[in-house]
CSV table of C-alpha atoms in Angstrom, one decimal:
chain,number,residue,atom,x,y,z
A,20,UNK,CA,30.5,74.1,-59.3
A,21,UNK,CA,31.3,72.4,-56.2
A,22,UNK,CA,31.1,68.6,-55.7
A,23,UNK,CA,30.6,66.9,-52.0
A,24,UNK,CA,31.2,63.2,-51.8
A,25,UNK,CA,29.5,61.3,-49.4
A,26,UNK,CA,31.3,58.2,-48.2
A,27,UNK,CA,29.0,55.4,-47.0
A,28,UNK,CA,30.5,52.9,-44.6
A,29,UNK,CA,30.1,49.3,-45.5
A,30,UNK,CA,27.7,47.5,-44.2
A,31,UNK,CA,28.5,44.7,-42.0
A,32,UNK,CA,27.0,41.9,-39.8
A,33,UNK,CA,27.7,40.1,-36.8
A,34,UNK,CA,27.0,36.4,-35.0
A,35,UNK,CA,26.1,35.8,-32.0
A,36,UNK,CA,25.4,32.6,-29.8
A,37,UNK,CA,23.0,31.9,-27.2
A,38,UNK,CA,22.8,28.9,-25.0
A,39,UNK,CA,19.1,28.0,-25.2
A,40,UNK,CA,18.3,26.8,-21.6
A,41,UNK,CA,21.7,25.7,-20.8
A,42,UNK,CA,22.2,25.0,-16.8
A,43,UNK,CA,25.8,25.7,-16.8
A,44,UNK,CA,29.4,26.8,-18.9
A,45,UNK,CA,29.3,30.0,-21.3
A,46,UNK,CA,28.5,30.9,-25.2
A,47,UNK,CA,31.0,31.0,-27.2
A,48,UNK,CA,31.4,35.2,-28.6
A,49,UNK,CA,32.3,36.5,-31.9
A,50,UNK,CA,33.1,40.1,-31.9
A,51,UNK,CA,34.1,40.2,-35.7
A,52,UNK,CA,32.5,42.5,-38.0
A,53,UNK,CA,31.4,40.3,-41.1
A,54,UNK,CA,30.8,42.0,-44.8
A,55,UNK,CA,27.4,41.1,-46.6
A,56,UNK,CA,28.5,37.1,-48.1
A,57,UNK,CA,31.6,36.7,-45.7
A,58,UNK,CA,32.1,33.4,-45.0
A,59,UNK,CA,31.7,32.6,-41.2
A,60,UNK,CA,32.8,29.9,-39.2
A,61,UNK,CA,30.6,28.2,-36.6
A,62,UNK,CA,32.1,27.7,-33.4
A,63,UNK,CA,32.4,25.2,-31.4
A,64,UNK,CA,30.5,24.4,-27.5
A,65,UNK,CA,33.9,25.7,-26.6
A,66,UNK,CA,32.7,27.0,-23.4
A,67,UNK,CA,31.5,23.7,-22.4
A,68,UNK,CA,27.6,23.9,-22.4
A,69,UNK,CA,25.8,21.7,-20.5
A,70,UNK,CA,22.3,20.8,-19.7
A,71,UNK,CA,21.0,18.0,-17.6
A,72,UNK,CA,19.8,15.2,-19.3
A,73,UNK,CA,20.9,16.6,-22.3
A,74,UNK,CA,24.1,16.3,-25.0
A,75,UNK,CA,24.9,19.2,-26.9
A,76,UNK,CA,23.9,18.9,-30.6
A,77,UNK,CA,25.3,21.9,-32.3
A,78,UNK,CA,23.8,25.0,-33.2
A,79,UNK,CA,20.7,26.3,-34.9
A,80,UNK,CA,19.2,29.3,-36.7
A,81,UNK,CA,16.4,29.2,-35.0
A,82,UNK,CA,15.6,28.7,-30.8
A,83,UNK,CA,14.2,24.8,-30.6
A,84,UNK,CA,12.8,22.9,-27.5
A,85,UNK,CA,14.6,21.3,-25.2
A,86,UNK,CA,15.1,17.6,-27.2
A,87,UNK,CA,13.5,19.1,-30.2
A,88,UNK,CA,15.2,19.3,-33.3
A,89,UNK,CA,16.3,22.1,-35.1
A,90,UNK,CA,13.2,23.9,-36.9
A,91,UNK,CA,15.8,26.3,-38.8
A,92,UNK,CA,19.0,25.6,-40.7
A,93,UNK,CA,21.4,23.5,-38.7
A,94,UNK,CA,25.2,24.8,-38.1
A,95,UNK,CA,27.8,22.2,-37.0
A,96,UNK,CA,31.2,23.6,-35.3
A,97,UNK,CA,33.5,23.9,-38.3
A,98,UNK,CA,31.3,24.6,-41.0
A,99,UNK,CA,30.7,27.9,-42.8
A,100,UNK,CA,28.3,29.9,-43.9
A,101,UNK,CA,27.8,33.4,-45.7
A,102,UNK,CA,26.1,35.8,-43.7
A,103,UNK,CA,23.5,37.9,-45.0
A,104,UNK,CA,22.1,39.3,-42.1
A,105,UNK,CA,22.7,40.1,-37.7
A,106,UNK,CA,22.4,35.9,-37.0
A,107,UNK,CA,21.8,34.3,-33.4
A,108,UNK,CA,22.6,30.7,-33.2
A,109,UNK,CA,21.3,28.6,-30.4
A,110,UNK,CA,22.5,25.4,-29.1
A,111,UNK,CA,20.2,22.3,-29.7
A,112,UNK,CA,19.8,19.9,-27.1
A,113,UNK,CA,19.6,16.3,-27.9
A,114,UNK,CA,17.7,14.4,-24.9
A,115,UNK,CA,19.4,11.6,-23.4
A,116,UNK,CA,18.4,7.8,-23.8
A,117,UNK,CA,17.8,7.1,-19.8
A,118,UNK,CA,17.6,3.1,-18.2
A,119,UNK,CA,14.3,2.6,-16.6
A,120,UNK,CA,15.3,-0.3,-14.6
A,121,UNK,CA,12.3,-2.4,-12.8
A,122,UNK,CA,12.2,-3.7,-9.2
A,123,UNK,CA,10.1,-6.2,-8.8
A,124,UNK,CA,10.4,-6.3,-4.8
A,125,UNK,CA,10.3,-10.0,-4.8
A,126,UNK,CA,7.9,-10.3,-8.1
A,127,UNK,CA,8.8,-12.4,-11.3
A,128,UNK,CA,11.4,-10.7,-13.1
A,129,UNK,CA,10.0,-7.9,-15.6
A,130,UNK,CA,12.5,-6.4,-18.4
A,131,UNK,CA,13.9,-3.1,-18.2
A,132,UNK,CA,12.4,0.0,-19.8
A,133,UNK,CA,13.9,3.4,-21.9
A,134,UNK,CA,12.9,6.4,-22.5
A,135,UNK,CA,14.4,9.9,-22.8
A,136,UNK,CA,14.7,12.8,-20.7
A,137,UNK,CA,11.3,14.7,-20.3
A,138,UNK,CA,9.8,11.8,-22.1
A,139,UNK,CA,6.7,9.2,-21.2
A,140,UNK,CA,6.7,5.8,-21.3
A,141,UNK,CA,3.5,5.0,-23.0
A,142,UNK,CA,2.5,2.0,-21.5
A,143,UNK,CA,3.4,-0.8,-18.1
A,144,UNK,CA,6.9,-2.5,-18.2
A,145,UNK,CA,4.7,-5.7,-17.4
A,146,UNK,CA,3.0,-7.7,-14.9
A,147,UNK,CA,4.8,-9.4,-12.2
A,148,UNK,CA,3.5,-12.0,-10.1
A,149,UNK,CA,4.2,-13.6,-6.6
A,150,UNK,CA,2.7,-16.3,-4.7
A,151,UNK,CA,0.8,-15.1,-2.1
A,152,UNK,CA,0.8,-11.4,-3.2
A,153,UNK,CA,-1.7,-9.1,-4.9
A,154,UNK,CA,0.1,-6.3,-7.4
A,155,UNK,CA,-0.4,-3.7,-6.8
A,156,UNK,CA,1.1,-1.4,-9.7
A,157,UNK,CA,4.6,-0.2,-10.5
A,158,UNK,CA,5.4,2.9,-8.0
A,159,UNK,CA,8.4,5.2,-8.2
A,160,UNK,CA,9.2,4.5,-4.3
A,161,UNK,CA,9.7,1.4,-2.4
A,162,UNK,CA,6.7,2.0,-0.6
A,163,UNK,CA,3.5,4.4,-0.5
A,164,UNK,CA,2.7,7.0,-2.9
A,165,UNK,CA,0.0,6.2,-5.8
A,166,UNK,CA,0.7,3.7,-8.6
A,167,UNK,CA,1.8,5.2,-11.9
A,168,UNK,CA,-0.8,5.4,-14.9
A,169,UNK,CA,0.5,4.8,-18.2
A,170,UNK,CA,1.3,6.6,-20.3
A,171,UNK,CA,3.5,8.2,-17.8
A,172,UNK,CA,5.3,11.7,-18.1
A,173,UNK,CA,8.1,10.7,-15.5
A,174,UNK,CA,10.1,14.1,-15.6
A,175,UNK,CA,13.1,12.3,-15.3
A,176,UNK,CA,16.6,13.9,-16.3
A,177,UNK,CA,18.6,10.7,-15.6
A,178,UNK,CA,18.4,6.6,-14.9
A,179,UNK,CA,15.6,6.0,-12.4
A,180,UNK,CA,13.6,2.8,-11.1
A,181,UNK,CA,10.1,1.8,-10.9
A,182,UNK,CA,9.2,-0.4,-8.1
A,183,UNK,CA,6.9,-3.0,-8.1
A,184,UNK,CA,4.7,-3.2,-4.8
A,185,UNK,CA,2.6,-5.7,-3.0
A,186,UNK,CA,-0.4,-7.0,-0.8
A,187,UNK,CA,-0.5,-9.7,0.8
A,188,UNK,CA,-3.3,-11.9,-0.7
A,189,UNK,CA,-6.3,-12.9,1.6
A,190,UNK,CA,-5.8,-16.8,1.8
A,191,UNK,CA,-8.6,-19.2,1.4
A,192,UNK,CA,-10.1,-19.2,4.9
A,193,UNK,CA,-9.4,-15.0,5.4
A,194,UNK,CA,-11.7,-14.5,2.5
A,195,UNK,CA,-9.2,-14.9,-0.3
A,196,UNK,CA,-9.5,-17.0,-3.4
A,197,UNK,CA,-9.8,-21.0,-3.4
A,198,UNK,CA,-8.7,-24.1,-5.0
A,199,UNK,CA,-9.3,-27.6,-4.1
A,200,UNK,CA,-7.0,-28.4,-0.9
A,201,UNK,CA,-7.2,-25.2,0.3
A,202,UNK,CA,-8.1,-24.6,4.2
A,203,UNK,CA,-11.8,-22.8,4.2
A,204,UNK,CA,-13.0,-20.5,6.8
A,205,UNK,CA,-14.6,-22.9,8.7
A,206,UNK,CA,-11.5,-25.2,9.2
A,207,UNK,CA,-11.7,-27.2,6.9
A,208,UNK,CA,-10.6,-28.4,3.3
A,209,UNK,CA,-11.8,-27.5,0.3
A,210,UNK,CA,-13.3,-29.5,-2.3
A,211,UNK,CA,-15.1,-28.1,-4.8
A,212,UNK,CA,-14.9,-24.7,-6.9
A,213,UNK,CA,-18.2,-23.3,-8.8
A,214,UNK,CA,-18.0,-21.8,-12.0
A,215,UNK,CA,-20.7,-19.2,-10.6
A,216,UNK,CA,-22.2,-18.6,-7.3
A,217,UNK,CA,-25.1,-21.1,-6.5
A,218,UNK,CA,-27.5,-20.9,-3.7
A,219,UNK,CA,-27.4,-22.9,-0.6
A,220,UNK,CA,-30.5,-22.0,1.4
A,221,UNK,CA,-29.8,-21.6,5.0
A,222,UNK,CA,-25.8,-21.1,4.5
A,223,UNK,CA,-24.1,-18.0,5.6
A,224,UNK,CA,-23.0,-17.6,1.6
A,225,UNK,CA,-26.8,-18.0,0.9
A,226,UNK,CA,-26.9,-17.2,-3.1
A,227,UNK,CA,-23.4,-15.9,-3.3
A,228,UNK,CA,-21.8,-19.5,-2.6
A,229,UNK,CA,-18.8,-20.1,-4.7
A,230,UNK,CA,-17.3,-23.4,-2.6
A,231,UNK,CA,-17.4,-26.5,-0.6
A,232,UNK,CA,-15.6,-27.7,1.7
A,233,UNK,CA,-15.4,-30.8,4.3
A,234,UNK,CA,-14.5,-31.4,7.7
A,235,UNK,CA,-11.2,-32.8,8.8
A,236,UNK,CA,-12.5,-35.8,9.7
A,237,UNK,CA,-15.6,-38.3,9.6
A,238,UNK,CA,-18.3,-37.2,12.7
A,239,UNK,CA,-19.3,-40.9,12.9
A,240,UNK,CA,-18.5,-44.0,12.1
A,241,UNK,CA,-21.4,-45.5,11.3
A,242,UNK,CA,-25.4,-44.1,12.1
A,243,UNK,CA,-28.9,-44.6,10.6
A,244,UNK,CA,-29.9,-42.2,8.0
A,245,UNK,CA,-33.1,-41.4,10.0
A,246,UNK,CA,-35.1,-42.8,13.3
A,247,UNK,CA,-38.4,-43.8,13.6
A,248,UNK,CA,-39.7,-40.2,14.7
A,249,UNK,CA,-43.3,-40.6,13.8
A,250,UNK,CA,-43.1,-37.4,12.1
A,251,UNK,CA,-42.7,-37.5,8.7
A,252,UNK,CA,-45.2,-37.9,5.9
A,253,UNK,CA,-46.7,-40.8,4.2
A,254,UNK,CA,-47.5,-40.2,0.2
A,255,UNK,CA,-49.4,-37.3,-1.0
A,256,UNK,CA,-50.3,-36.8,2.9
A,257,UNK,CA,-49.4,-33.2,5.0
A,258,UNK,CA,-49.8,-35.1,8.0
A,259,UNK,CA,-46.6,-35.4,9.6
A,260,UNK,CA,-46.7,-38.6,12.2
A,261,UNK,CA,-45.3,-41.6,10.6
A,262,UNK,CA,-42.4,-43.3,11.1
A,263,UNK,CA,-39.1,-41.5,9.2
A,264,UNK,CA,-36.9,-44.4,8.4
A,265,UNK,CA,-40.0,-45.4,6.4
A,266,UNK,CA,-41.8,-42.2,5.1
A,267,UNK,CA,-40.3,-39.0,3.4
A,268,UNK,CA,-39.3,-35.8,5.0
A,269,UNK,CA,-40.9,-34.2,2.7
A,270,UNK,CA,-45.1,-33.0,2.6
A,271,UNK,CA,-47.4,-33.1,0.3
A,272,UNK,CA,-47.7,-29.5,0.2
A,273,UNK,CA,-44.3,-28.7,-0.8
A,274,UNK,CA,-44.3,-31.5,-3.9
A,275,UNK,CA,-42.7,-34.5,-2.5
A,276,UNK,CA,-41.5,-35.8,-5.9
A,277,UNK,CA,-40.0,-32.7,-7.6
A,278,UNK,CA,-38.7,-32.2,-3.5
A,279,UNK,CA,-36.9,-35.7,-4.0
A,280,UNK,CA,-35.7,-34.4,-7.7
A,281,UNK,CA,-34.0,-31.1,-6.4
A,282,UNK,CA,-32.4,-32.6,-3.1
A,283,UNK,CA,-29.4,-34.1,-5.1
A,284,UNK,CA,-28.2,-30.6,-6.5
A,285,UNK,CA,-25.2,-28.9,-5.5
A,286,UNK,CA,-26.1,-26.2,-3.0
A,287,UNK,CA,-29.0,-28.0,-1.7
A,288,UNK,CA,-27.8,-30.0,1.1
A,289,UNK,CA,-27.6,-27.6,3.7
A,290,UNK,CA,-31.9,-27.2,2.9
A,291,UNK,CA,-32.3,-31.1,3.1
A,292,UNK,CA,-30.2,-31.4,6.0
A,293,UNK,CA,-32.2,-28.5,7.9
A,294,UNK,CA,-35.5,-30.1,6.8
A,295,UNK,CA,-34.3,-33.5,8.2
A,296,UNK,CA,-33.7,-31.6,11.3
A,297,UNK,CA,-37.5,-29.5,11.4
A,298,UNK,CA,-38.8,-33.7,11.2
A,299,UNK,CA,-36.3,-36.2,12.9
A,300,UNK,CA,-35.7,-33.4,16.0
A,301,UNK,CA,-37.8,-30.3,16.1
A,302,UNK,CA,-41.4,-32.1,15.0
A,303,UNK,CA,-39.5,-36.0,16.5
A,304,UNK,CA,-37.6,-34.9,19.2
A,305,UNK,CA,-34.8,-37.4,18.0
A,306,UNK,CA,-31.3,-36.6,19.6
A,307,UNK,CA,-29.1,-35.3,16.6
A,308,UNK,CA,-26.7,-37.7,17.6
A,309,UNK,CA,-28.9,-40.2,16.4
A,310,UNK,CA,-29.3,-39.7,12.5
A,311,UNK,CA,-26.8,-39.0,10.0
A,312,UNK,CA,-28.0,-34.8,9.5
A,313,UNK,CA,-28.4,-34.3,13.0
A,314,UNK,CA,-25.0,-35.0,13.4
A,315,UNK,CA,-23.9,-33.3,10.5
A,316,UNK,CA,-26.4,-30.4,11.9
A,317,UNK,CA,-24.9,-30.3,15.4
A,318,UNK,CA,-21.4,-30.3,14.3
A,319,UNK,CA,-19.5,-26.7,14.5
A,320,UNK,CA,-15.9,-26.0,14.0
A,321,UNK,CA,-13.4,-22.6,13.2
A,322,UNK,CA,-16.5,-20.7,14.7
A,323,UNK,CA,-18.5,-22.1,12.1
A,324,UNK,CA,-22.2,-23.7,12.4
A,325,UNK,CA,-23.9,-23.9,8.9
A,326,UNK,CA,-22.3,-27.6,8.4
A,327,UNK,CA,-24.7,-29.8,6.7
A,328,UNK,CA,-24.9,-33.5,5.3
A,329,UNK,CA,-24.0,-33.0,1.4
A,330,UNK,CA,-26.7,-33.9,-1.1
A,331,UNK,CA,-26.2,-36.6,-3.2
A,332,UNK,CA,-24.1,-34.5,-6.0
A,333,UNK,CA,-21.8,-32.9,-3.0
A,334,UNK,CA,-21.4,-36.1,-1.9
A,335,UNK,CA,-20.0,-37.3,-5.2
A,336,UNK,CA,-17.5,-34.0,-5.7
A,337,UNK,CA,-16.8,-35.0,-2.4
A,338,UNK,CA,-15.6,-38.1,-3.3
A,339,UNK,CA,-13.8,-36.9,-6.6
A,340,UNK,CA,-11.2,-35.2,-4.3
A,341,UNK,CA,-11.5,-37.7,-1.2
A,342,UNK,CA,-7.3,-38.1,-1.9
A,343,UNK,CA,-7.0,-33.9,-1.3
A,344,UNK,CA,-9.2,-33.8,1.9
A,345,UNK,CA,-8.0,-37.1,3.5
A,346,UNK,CA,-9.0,-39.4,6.7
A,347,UNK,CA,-11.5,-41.0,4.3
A,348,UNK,CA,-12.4,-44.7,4.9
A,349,UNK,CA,-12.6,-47.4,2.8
A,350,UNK,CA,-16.9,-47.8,3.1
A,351,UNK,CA,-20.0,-46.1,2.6
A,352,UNK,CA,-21.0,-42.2,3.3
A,353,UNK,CA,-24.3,-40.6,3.6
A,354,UNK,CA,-25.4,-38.2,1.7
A,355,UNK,CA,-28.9,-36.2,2.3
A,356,UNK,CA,-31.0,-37.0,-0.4
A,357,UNK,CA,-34.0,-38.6,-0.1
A,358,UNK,CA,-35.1,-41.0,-3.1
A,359,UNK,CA,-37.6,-41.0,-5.3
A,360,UNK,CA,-39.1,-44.1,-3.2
A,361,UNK,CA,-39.3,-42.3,0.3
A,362,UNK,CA,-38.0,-46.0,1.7
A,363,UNK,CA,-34.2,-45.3,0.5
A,364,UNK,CA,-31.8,-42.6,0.2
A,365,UNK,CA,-28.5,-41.7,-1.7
A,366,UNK,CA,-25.3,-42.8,-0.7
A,367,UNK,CA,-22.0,-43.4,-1.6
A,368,UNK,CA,-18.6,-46.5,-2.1
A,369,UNK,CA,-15.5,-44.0,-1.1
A,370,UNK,CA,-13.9,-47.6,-1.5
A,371,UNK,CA,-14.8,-47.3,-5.4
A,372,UNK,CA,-16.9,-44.3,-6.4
A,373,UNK,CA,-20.6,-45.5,-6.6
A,374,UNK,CA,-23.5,-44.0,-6.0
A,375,UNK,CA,-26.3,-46.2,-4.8
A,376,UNK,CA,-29.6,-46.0,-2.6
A,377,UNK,CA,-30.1,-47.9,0.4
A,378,UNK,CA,-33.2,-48.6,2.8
A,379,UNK,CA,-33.5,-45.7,5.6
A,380,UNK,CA,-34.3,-47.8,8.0
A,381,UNK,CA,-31.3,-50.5,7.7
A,382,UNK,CA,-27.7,-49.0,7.2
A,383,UNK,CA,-25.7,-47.5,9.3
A,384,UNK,CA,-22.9,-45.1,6.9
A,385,UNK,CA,-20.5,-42.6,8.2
A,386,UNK,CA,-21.3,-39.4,7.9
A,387,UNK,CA,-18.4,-36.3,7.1
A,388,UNK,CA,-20.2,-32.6,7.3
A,389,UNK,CA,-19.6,-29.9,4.5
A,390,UNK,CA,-20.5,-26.4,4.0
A,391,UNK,CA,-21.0,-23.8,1.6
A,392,UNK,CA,-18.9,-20.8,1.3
A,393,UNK,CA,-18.5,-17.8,-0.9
């Protein structure tokens, strides 16, 4: 009988390492031949890994994501393990906390930011103001380019800035927003800020007005709300030839009471003011400079022609900010609103603040021209 022995080698395993996206240094080798339950050793980043943006994190049984973590078993340098199998270990890569720092380019100050490599950052570091300037959105240059949207994958392997930037706001008279003491477009100052547009018929705003404001200074220093034009219209009469300092502007055929009613409103003395103009001048042929609206009528200033006489509610805003537009005297003012007796019309004390009436055909006020803006 013959007997043949076979001899079967043992069975071994070996460990390898593999640098998972590494940008520079080498892996670390093991050339030894392990036995089914050896114990191994991990090594160590010994061949200085690197990655930018990233901190080596030890070593993994598995291949994560850049600034994922380990989805297998996890392998420090220095511990052990017993192989059971060919194993590949690859080096996890912890991202880096990066320093988002904000410029505000001349903006109120706005904390700094973090985030990590390859992150976001899921929403704005802030809003920044400055006087005179519109933001425009954080930016990741000094100037140009298009404002970020949040959130915002920024790409970024290391400490960057965000950069506020800026318009220059429109001022008052260019357009921009207004507030009381402001300089309007047509020279001069503002005194009154809607809520809403309102309507002022024959006004370059027409019914997108959002403002008033008033000349720089008085146009007269002292005229008769009307003249003796005989063209205005006695009581429920459409015939317009009597006397105006003692009959209403208004005919019969447009309502002369609910006329009267609506004259005072904000918005509405530019109308009055052009329909004491269509009586005292066009239908009278009164000079302007002779009645209160005409003068208000004639005046133009900053390029600007749709001045009026305020109605009797302008008249009193008017007088609420007399100390922000200035050069007021200490006396009465005009205003063009006609009474409900077509003998009188509104007026106001800039001495104190009230509001009276007073005969047409007796006084002689000053008279400082507004106009409507949007």
């Amino acid at each position: 009988t013959t007997t043949t022995t076979t001899t079967v080698p043992p069975v071994t395993y070996g460990v390898s390492y593999n640098g998972n996206t590494s940008g520079s240094g080498s892996v670390p080798t093991d050339s030894t031949e392990y036995s089914s339950g050896a114990s191994v050793t991990v090594a160590s980043n010994s061949g200085s890994l690197a990655k930018t943006g990233y901190t080596f994190g030890g070593w993994c049984t598995t291949q994560p994501a850049a600034g994922s973590a380990c989805g297998g078993t996890s392998r420090a340098a220095g511990s052990t393990f017993a192989i059971s199998s060919n194993t590949t270990l690859y080096a996890v890569w912890t991202a880096n906390t990066l320093t988002v720092t904000t410029d505000e380019q001349g903006g109120s100050a706005i904390a700094n930011a973090s985030t990590t490599t390859g992150g976001s950052i899921a929403s704005s570091p802030g809003t920044p103001t400055r006087a005179g300037y519109t933001f425009n959105g954080w930016f990741t240059a000094t100037s140009g380019g298009s404002a970020i949207s949040f959130p915002y994958a920024h790409g970024q392997t290391a400490n960057f800035t965000l950069y506020a930037q800026w318009t220059a706001a429109l001022s008052c008279a260019a357009g921009g927003a207004c507030v009381v003491g402001d300089t309007g477009p047509g020279g001069g100052i503002v005194f009154y800020v809607a809520g809403a547009t309102f309507t002022s018929t024959g006004s370059d705003c027409a019914t997108a007005c959002r403002y008033l404001e008033a000349a720089p200074t008085d146009q007269s220093t002292g005229v008769a709300w009307a003249t003796s034009a005989a063209a205005c219209y006695a009581d429920g009469s459409d015939s317009g030839t009597n006397d105006c300092q003692n009959y209403s502007i208004y005919s019969n055929t447009s309502g002369q009471a609910v006329s009267r009613t609506a004259s005072v409103g904000i918005g509405m003395g530019m109308a009055n003011t052009n329909q004491i103009y269509a009586r005292l001048t066009t239908a009278g042929s009164a000079s302007t400079s002779a009645y209160a609206a005409g003068i208000a009528w004639a005046y133009t200033n900053n390029g600007k022609s749709d001045w009026h006489l305020p109605s009797r509610n302008e008249l009193n805003e008017l007088r609420q900010q007399a100390a922000s537009v200035g050069g007021f005297a200490a006396t009465e003012y005009w205003s063009s609103s006609e009474y409900v007796d077509r003998y009188y019309a509104s007026a106001q004390a800039f001495l104190g603040q009230a509001q009276f009436i007073q005969v047409k055909s007796v006084a002689t006020f000053r008279v400082r021209p507004v106009r409507a803006f949007g």
